PDB file of C-alpha atoms in Angstrom:
ATOM      1  CA  MET A  14     227.171 119.571 111.035  1.00  0.00           C
ATOM      2  CA  LYS A  15     227.258 118.851 107.313  1.00  0.00           C
ATOM      3  CA  ASN A  16     225.896 115.370 107.920  1.00  0.00           C
ATOM      4  CA  ALA A  17     223.029 116.798 109.977  1.00  0.00           C
ATOM      5  CA  SER A  18     222.231 119.317 107.246  1.00  0.00           C
ATOM      6  CA  LYS A  19     222.410 116.618 104.589  1.00  0.00           C
ATOM      7  CA  GLY A  20     220.122 114.333 106.587  1.00  0.00           C
ATOM      8  CA  LYS A  21     217.613 117.115 107.077  1.00  0.00           C
ATOM      9  CA  ARG A  22     217.646 117.865 103.338  1.00  0.00           C
ATOM     10  CA  GLN A  23     217.148 114.201 102.511  1.00  0.00           C
ATOM     11  CA  ARG A  24     214.211 113.947 104.903  1.00  0.00           C
ATOM     12  CA  ALA A  25     212.683 117.078 103.345  1.00  0.00           C
ATOM     13  CA  GLU A  26     213.149 115.668  99.836  1.00  0.00           C
ATOM     14  CA  ALA A  27     211.631 112.344 100.911  1.00  0.00           C
ATOM     15  CA  ALA A  28     208.666 114.145 102.462  1.00  0.00           C
ATOM     16  CA  TYR A  29     208.197 116.203  99.296  1.00  0.00           C
ATOM     17  CA  GLU A  30     208.305 113.074  97.167  1.00  0.00           C
ATOM     18  CA  ARG A  31     205.634 111.479  99.379  1.00  0.00           C
ATOM     19  CA  PHE A  32     203.565 114.658  99.035  1.00  0.00           C
ATOM     20  CA  LEU A  33     203.880 114.523  95.233  1.00  0.00           C
ATOM     21  CA  HIS A  34     202.971 110.823  95.260  1.00  0.00           C
ATOM     22  CA  ILE A  35     199.885 111.460  97.394  1.00  0.00           C
ATOM     23  CA  LEU A  36     198.948 114.478  95.267  1.00  0.00           C
ATOM     24  CA  LYS A  37     199.278 112.454  92.076  1.00  0.00           C
ATOM     25  CA  TRP A  38     196.922 109.732  93.342  1.00  0.00           C
ATOM     26  CA  THR A  39     194.532 112.303  94.740  1.00  0.00           C
ATOM     27  CA  LEU A  40     194.304 113.882  91.289  1.00  0.00           C
ATOM     28  CA  ILE A  41     193.911 110.465  89.645  1.00  0.00           C
ATOM     29  CA  VAL A  42     191.086 109.514  92.000  1.00  0.00           C
ATOM     30  CA  ALA A  43     189.405 112.924  91.603  1.00  0.00           C
ATOM     31  CA  THR A  44     189.690 112.750  87.811  1.00  0.00           C
ATOM     32  CA  ALA A  45     188.332 109.216  87.770  1.00  0.00           C
ATOM     33  CA  TYR A  46     185.402 110.251  89.990  1.00  0.00           C
ATOM     34  CA  VAL A  47     184.522 113.176  87.723  1.00  0.00           C
ATOM     35  CA  ALA A  48     184.868 111.015  84.611  1.00  0.00           C
ATOM     36  CA  LEU A  49     182.679 108.284  86.074  1.00  0.00           C
ATOM     37  CA  ASN A  50     180.106 110.759  87.352  1.00  0.00           C
ATOM     38  CA  VAL A  51     179.877 112.632  84.061  1.00  0.00           C
ATOM     39  CA  GLY A  52     180.027 109.400  82.090  1.00  0.00           C
ATOM     40  CA  HIS A  53     177.260 107.918  84.199  1.00  0.00           C
ATOM     41  CA  LYS A  54     175.027 110.918  83.555  1.00  0.00           C
ATOM     42  CA  VAL A  55     175.802 110.905  79.828  1.00  0.00           C
ATOM     43  CA  ILE A  56     175.131 107.167  79.536  1.00  0.00           C
ATOM     44  CA  TRP A  57     172.073 107.430  81.800  1.00  0.00           C
ATOM     45  CA  ASN A  58     170.570 110.154  79.623  1.00  0.00           C
ATOM     46  CA  ALA A  59     171.759 108.860  76.256  1.00  0.00           C
ATOM     47  CA  PHE A  60     170.339 105.384  76.786  1.00  0.00           C
ATOM     48  CA  HIS A  61     167.262 106.597  78.712  1.00  0.00           C
ATOM     49  CA  LEU A  62     168.019 104.381  81.702  1.00  0.00           C
ATOM     50  CA  ASP A  63     165.818 106.696  83.780  1.00  0.00           C
ATOM     51  CA  GLY A  64     162.777 105.542  81.811  1.00  0.00           C
ATOM     52  CA  SER A  65     162.492 108.709  79.725  1.00  0.00           C
ATOM     53  CA  LEU A  66     161.247 108.502  76.151  1.00  0.00           C
ATOM     54  CA  SER A  67     163.542 109.096  73.192  1.00  0.00           C
ATOM     55  CA  VAL A  68     162.949 112.078  70.922  1.00  0.00           C
ATOM     56  CA  LYS A  69     163.590 111.956  67.173  1.00  0.00           C
ATOM     57  CA  ASP A  70     163.441 115.066  64.980  1.00  0.00           C
ATOM     58  CA  GLY A  71     161.687 116.878  67.802  1.00  0.00           C
ATOM     59  CA  VAL A  72     158.975 114.235  68.186  1.00  0.00           C
ATOM     60  CA  VAL A  73     158.751 112.025  71.256  1.00  0.00           C
ATOM     61  CA  GLN A  74     158.749 108.317  70.435  1.00  0.00           C
ATOM     62  CA  ALA A  75     155.657 106.931  72.145  1.00  0.00           C
ATOM     63  CA  GLU A  76     152.318 105.301  71.519  1.00  0.00           C
ATOM     64  CA  ALA A  77     149.436 107.529  70.485  1.00  0.00           C
ATOM     65  CA  ASN A  78     147.520 106.693  73.660  1.00  0.00           C
ATOM     66  CA  ASP A  79     150.406 107.335  76.081  1.00  0.00           C
ATOM     67  CA  LEU A  80     149.843 110.019  78.714  1.00  0.00           C
ATOM     68  CA  ILE A  81     153.095 112.022  78.538  1.00  0.00           C
ATOM     69  CA  VAL A  82     154.630 114.876  80.507  1.00  0.00           C
ATOM     70  CA  ASN A  83     157.937 116.734  80.304  1.00  0.00           C
ATOM     71  CA  HIS A  84     160.054 116.506  83.472  1.00  0.00           C
ATOM     72  CA  GLY A  85     162.715 118.773  81.979  1.00  0.00           C
ATOM     73  CA  THR A  86     162.569 122.133  80.255  1.00  0.00           C
ATOM     74  CA  GLN A  87     161.684 123.258  76.752  1.00  0.00           C
ATOM     75  CA  ALA A  88     165.393 123.553  75.971  1.00  0.00           C
ATOM     76  CA  ALA A  89     166.311 120.220  77.576  1.00  0.00           C
ATOM     77  CA  PRO A  90     163.141 118.105  77.657  1.00  0.00           C
ATOM     78  CA  ARG A  91     162.842 114.725  79.400  1.00  0.00           C
ATOM     79  CA  TYR A  92     159.564 113.055  78.527  1.00  0.00           C
ATOM     80  CA  PHE A  93     157.946 110.319  80.595  1.00  0.00           C
ATOM     81  CA  ALA A  94     154.830 108.223  80.075  1.00  0.00           C
ATOM     82  CA  TYR A  95     152.496 107.852  83.058  1.00  0.00           C
ATOM     83  CA  ALA A  96     149.565 105.869  81.682  1.00  0.00           C
ATOM     84  CA  ARG A  97     147.883 104.452  78.611  1.00  0.00           C
ATOM     85  CA  VAL A  98     144.437 105.776  77.890  1.00  0.00           C
ATOM     86  CA  SER A  99     142.029 104.076  75.488  1.00  0.00           C
ATOM     87  CA  THR A 100     138.887 105.785  74.217  1.00  0.00           C
ATOM     88  CA  PRO A 101     135.993 104.680  76.442  1.00  0.00           C
ATOM     89  CA  SER A 102     133.093 103.035  74.671  1.00  0.00           C
ATOM     90  CA  GLY A 103     130.505 105.631  73.664  1.00  0.00           C
ATOM     91  CA  TYR A 104     132.948 108.553  73.651  1.00  0.00           C
ATOM     92  CA  THR A 105     134.860 110.641  71.116  1.00  0.00           C
ATOM     93  CA  ARG A 106     138.228 112.189  71.851  1.00  0.00           C
ATOM     94  CA  ARG A 107     138.572 115.960  71.440  1.00  0.00           C
ATOM     95  CA  ASP A 108     141.518 118.361  71.600  1.00  0.00           C
ATOM     96  CA  SER A 109     141.545 120.100  74.975  1.00  0.00           C
ATOM     97  CA  GLY A 110     143.652 122.981  73.654  1.00  0.00           C
ATOM     98  CA  ILE A 111     145.348 123.295  77.035  1.00  0.00           C
ATOM     99  CA  LEU A 112     148.888 122.028  76.465  1.00  0.00           C
ATOM    100  CA  ASN A 113     151.635 124.178  74.970  1.00  0.00           C
ATOM    101  CA  ASP A 114     154.163 121.386  74.382  1.00  0.00           C
ATOM    102  CA  HIS A 115     153.134 119.318  71.342  1.00  0.00           C
ATOM    103  CA  ASN A 116     154.876 116.245  72.784  1.00  0.00           C
ATOM    104  CA  GLU A 117     152.869 116.292  76.007  1.00  0.00           C
ATOM    105  CA  THR A 118     149.432 114.683  75.968  1.00  0.00           C
ATOM    106  CA  ASP A 119     146.109 114.820  77.722  1.00  0.00           C
ATOM    107  CA  PHE A 120     142.818 113.120  76.896  1.00  0.00           C
ATOM    108  CA  LEU A 121     139.440 114.829  76.688  1.00  0.00           C
ATOM    109  CA  PHE A 122     136.474 112.572  75.878  1.00  0.00           C
ATOM    110  CA  LEU A 123     132.929 113.789  75.194  1.00  0.00           C
ATOM    111  CA  ALA A 124     129.957 111.434  75.377  1.00  0.00           C
ATOM    112  CA  ASP A 125     128.268 110.554  72.084  1.00  0.00           C
ATOM    113  CA  ASN A 126     125.034 110.251  74.050  1.00  0.00           C
ATOM    114  CA  PRO A 127     125.166 112.609  77.074  1.00  0.00           C
ATOM    115  CA  GLU A 128     121.735 111.432  78.238  1.00  0.00           C
ATOM    116  CA  ALA A 129     123.122 107.955  78.880  1.00  0.00           C
ATOM    117  CA  ASP A 130     126.770 108.569  79.784  1.00  0.00           C
ATOM    118  CA  VAL A 131     128.804 111.062  81.800  1.00  0.00           C
ATOM    119  CA  ASP A 132     129.133 114.216  79.708  1.00  0.00           C
ATOM    120  CA  GLN A 133     132.900 114.626  79.921  1.00  0.00           C
ATOM    121  CA  ILE A 134     135.966 112.587  80.893  1.00  0.00           C
ATOM    122  CA  TYR A 135     139.359 114.261  81.154  1.00  0.00           C
ATOM    123  CA  VAL A 136     142.705 112.597  81.907  1.00  0.00           C
ATOM    124  CA  ALA A 137     145.888 114.626  82.404  1.00  0.00           C
ATOM    125  CA  ILE A 138     148.969 114.984  84.606  1.00  0.00           C
ATOM    126  CA  SER A 139     149.092 117.430  87.487  1.00  0.00           C
ATOM    127  CA  SER A 140     152.151 119.485  88.373  1.00  0.00           C
ATOM    128  CA  HIS A 141     151.971 118.267  91.996  1.00  0.00           C
ATOM    129  CA  THR A 142     151.857 115.113  94.034  1.00  0.00           C
ATOM    130  CA  CYS A 143     148.606 113.304  94.711  1.00  0.00           C
ATOM    131  CA  GLU A 144     147.722 114.947  98.041  1.00  0.00           C
ATOM    132  CA  THR A 145     148.933 118.443  97.105  1.00  0.00           C
ATOM    133  CA  ALA A 146     147.124 118.394  93.760  1.00  0.00           C
ATOM    134  CA  ALA A 147     143.829 117.358  95.346  1.00  0.00           C
ATOM    135  CA  ALA A 148     144.013 120.076  98.016  1.00  0.00           C
ATOM    136  CA  ALA A 149     144.944 122.744  95.463  1.00  0.00           C
ATOM    137  CA  ALA A 150     142.076 121.731  93.170  1.00  0.00           C
ATOM    138  CA  GLN A 151     139.594 121.900  96.043  1.00  0.00           C
ATOM    139  CA  GLN A 152     140.576 125.504  96.679  1.00  0.00           C
ATOM    140  CA  LEU A 153     140.474 126.332  92.968  1.00  0.00           C
ATOM    141  CA  PHE A 154     136.926 125.046  92.578  1.00  0.00           C
ATOM    142  CA  GLU A 155     135.711 126.874  95.664  1.00  0.00           C
ATOM    143  CA  ASN A 156     137.160 130.145  94.406  1.00  0.00           C
ATOM    144  CA  GLY A 157     136.437 129.747  90.705  1.00  0.00           C
ATOM    145  CA  PHE A 158     132.795 128.702  90.475  1.00  0.00           C
ATOM    146  CA  GLU A 159     129.541 130.177  91.683  1.00  0.00           C
ATOM    147  CA  ALA A 160     128.015 128.446  94.707  1.00  0.00           C
ATOM    148  CA  CYS A 161     130.538 125.634  94.517  1.00  0.00           C
ATOM    149  CA  VAL A 162     130.212 122.942  97.182  1.00  0.00           C
ATOM    150  CA  VAL A 163     133.286 120.738  97.575  1.00  0.00           C
ATOM    151  CA  GLN A 164     133.291 117.523  99.582  1.00  0.00           C
ATOM    152  CA  PRO A 165     136.222 116.392 101.767  1.00  0.00           C
ATOM    153  CA  ILE A 166     139.067 114.414 100.221  1.00  0.00           C
ATOM    154  CA  ALA A 167     138.706 110.641 100.359  1.00  0.00           C
ATOM    155  CA  THR A 168     141.403 108.022  99.756  1.00  0.00           C
ATOM    156  CA  GLY A 169     141.129 104.687  98.011  1.00  0.00           C
ATOM    157  CA  MET A 170     142.451 102.410  95.279  1.00  0.00           C
ATOM    158  CA  LEU A 171     141.690 102.512  91.570  1.00  0.00           C
ATOM    159  CA  CYS A 172     143.502 100.806  88.691  1.00  0.00           C
ATOM    160  CA  ASP A 173     145.756  99.171  91.305  1.00  0.00           C
ATOM    161  CA  THR A 174     146.957 102.605  92.450  1.00  0.00           C
ATOM    162  CA  TYR A 175     146.417 104.626  95.623  1.00  0.00           C
ATOM    163  CA  THR A 176     144.203 107.672  95.027  1.00  0.00           C
ATOM    164  CA  CYS A 177     142.922 110.879  96.583  1.00  0.00           C
ATOM    165  CA  SER A 178     139.550 112.079  95.345  1.00  0.00           C
ATOM    166  CA  PHE A 179     136.748 114.534  96.003  1.00  0.00           C
ATOM    167  CA  SER A 180     133.364 115.318  94.522  1.00  0.00           C
ATOM    168  CA  TYR A 181     131.835 118.740  94.018  1.00  0.00           C
ATOM    169  CA  GLN A 182     128.926 120.622  92.519  1.00  0.00           C
ATOM    170  CA  TYR A 183     128.782 124.088  91.016  1.00  0.00           C
ATOM    171  CA  ILE A 184     126.637 126.363  88.867  1.00  0.00           C
ATOM    172  CA  GLN A 185     127.674 127.183  85.317  1.00  0.00           C
ATOM    173  CA  ASP A 186     125.427 129.061  82.859  1.00  0.00           C
ATOM    174  CA  ASP A 187     122.542 128.696  85.324  1.00  0.00           C
ATOM    175  CA  THR A 188     122.953 124.911  85.297  1.00  0.00           C
ATOM    176  CA  THR A 189     124.013 122.821  88.268  1.00  0.00           C
ATOM    177  CA  ARG A 190     126.859 120.509  87.360  1.00  0.00           C
ATOM    178  CA  TYR A 191     128.506 117.710  89.309  1.00  0.00           C
ATOM    179  CA  GLY A 192     132.102 116.617  89.230  1.00  0.00           C
ATOM    180  CA  LEU A 193     134.440 113.970  90.581  1.00  0.00           C
ATOM    181  CA  ASN A 194     138.219 114.378  90.558  1.00  0.00           C
ATOM    182  CA  VAL A 195     140.599 111.492  91.221  1.00  0.00           C
ATOM    183  CA  TYR A 196     144.351 111.941  91.740  1.00  0.00           C
ATOM    184  CA  PHE A 197     146.523 108.855  91.312  1.00  0.00           C
ATOM    185  CA  ASP A 198     149.630 108.485  93.452  1.00  0.00           C
ATOM    186  CA  THR A 199     152.218 108.431  90.650  1.00  0.00           C
ATOM    187  CA  LYS A 200     155.637 110.005  91.102  1.00  0.00           C
ATOM    188  CA  PRO A 201     156.641 112.747  90.951  1.00  0.00           C
ATOM    189  CA  TYR A 202     153.346 114.079  89.557  1.00  0.00           C
ATOM    190  CA  ALA A 203     149.800 112.780  89.928  1.00  0.00           C
ATOM    191  CA  VAL A 204     147.661 111.478  87.096  1.00  0.00           C
ATOM    192  CA  VAL A 205     144.289 113.270  87.208  1.00  0.00           C
ATOM    193  CA  LEU A 206     140.955 111.797  86.164  1.00  0.00           C
ATOM    194  CA  SER A 207     138.109 114.320  86.070  1.00  0.00           C
ATOM    195  CA  LEU A 208     134.449 113.506  85.411  1.00  0.00           C
ATOM    196  CA  THR A 209     131.669 116.087  84.973  1.00  0.00           C
ATOM    197  CA  ASP A 210     127.951 115.751  84.312  1.00  0.00           C
ATOM    198  CA  THR A 211     124.579 117.349  85.081  1.00  0.00           C
ATOM    199  CA  GLU A 212     123.547 114.223  87.000  1.00  0.00           C
ATOM    200  CA  ALA A 213     125.498 113.170  90.069  1.00  0.00           C
ATOM    201  CA  ASP A 214     124.436 109.522  90.030  1.00  0.00           C
ATOM    202  CA  LYS A 215     126.333 108.779  86.796  1.00  0.00           C
ATOM    203  CA  LEU A 216     129.759 109.653  88.147  1.00  0.00           C
ATOM    204  CA  GLU A 217     130.493 106.663  90.364  1.00  0.00           C
ATOM    205  CA  SER A 218     129.566 104.046  87.741  1.00  0.00           C
ATOM    206  CA  CYS A 219     131.740 105.822  85.183  1.00  0.00           C
ATOM    207  CA  LEU A 220     134.598 105.900  87.673  1.00  0.00           C
ATOM    208  CA  GLN A 221     134.393 102.155  88.236  1.00  0.00           C
ATOM    209  CA  SER A 222     134.676 101.573  84.483  1.00  0.00           C
ATOM    210  CA  ALA A 223     138.035 103.408  84.392  1.00  0.00           C
ATOM    211  CA  LYS A 224     139.946 100.146  84.835  1.00  0.00           C
ATOM    212  CA  ASP A 225     138.730  99.149  81.357  1.00  0.00           C
ATOM    213  CA  TRP A 226     140.312 102.113  79.556  1.00  0.00           C
ATOM    214  CA  LEU A 227     142.929 103.580  81.912  1.00  0.00           C
ATOM    215  CA  ALA A 228     146.160 101.715  82.675  1.00  0.00           C
ATOM    216  CA  ILE A 229     148.579 103.413  85.076  1.00  0.00           C
ATOM    217  CA  THR A 230     152.120 102.579  83.925  1.00  0.00           C
ATOM    218  CA  ARG A 231     154.097 104.756  86.333  1.00  0.00           C
ATOM    219  CA  LYS A 232     154.095 104.220  90.090  1.00  0.00           C
TER     220      LYS A 232
END
């Protein structure tokens, strides 16, 4: 009887030891996983392996002609460059006054000679994907301008990138104006190129010149 009781106790102790052994390795593996996961994120962010731009003294480190957007928050920003935008010949860059984050950029160009060139060129980053941004803008123009006529969305390629685009016309200050919006298929947000003028026939030629001053760097 004593031998049976002793054997049972020994088996219980052996089982408990195996349990402790398994528990120990479970904790080691779990701890290692957490350490690797956290370490990976720290290293990924610290060394900008995700392609984000470094920030020094609150200023993003980028070229002056980089088109930049914040993927993060104001408290924890993560800035990314989507394109490089040169000043088109015959244009002067102006401040759009739209952006609230001083590290984000957009590009507003006004023609030096509006009689010869498209009045206005604007390059920015949408808060949506290519298709969603184009559809949302169509609705915005229809609702926001008097007698606005918006054409269907067309797809194509520009600057070696897939695009969605649409043209439109509207009345502003008793003047009929024409516009052409192009949304580049960059991820996760679309680069937007917007052209406006009082003459519709200038828009397409201006659009074809975009490859000379707009380089999409994010796909």
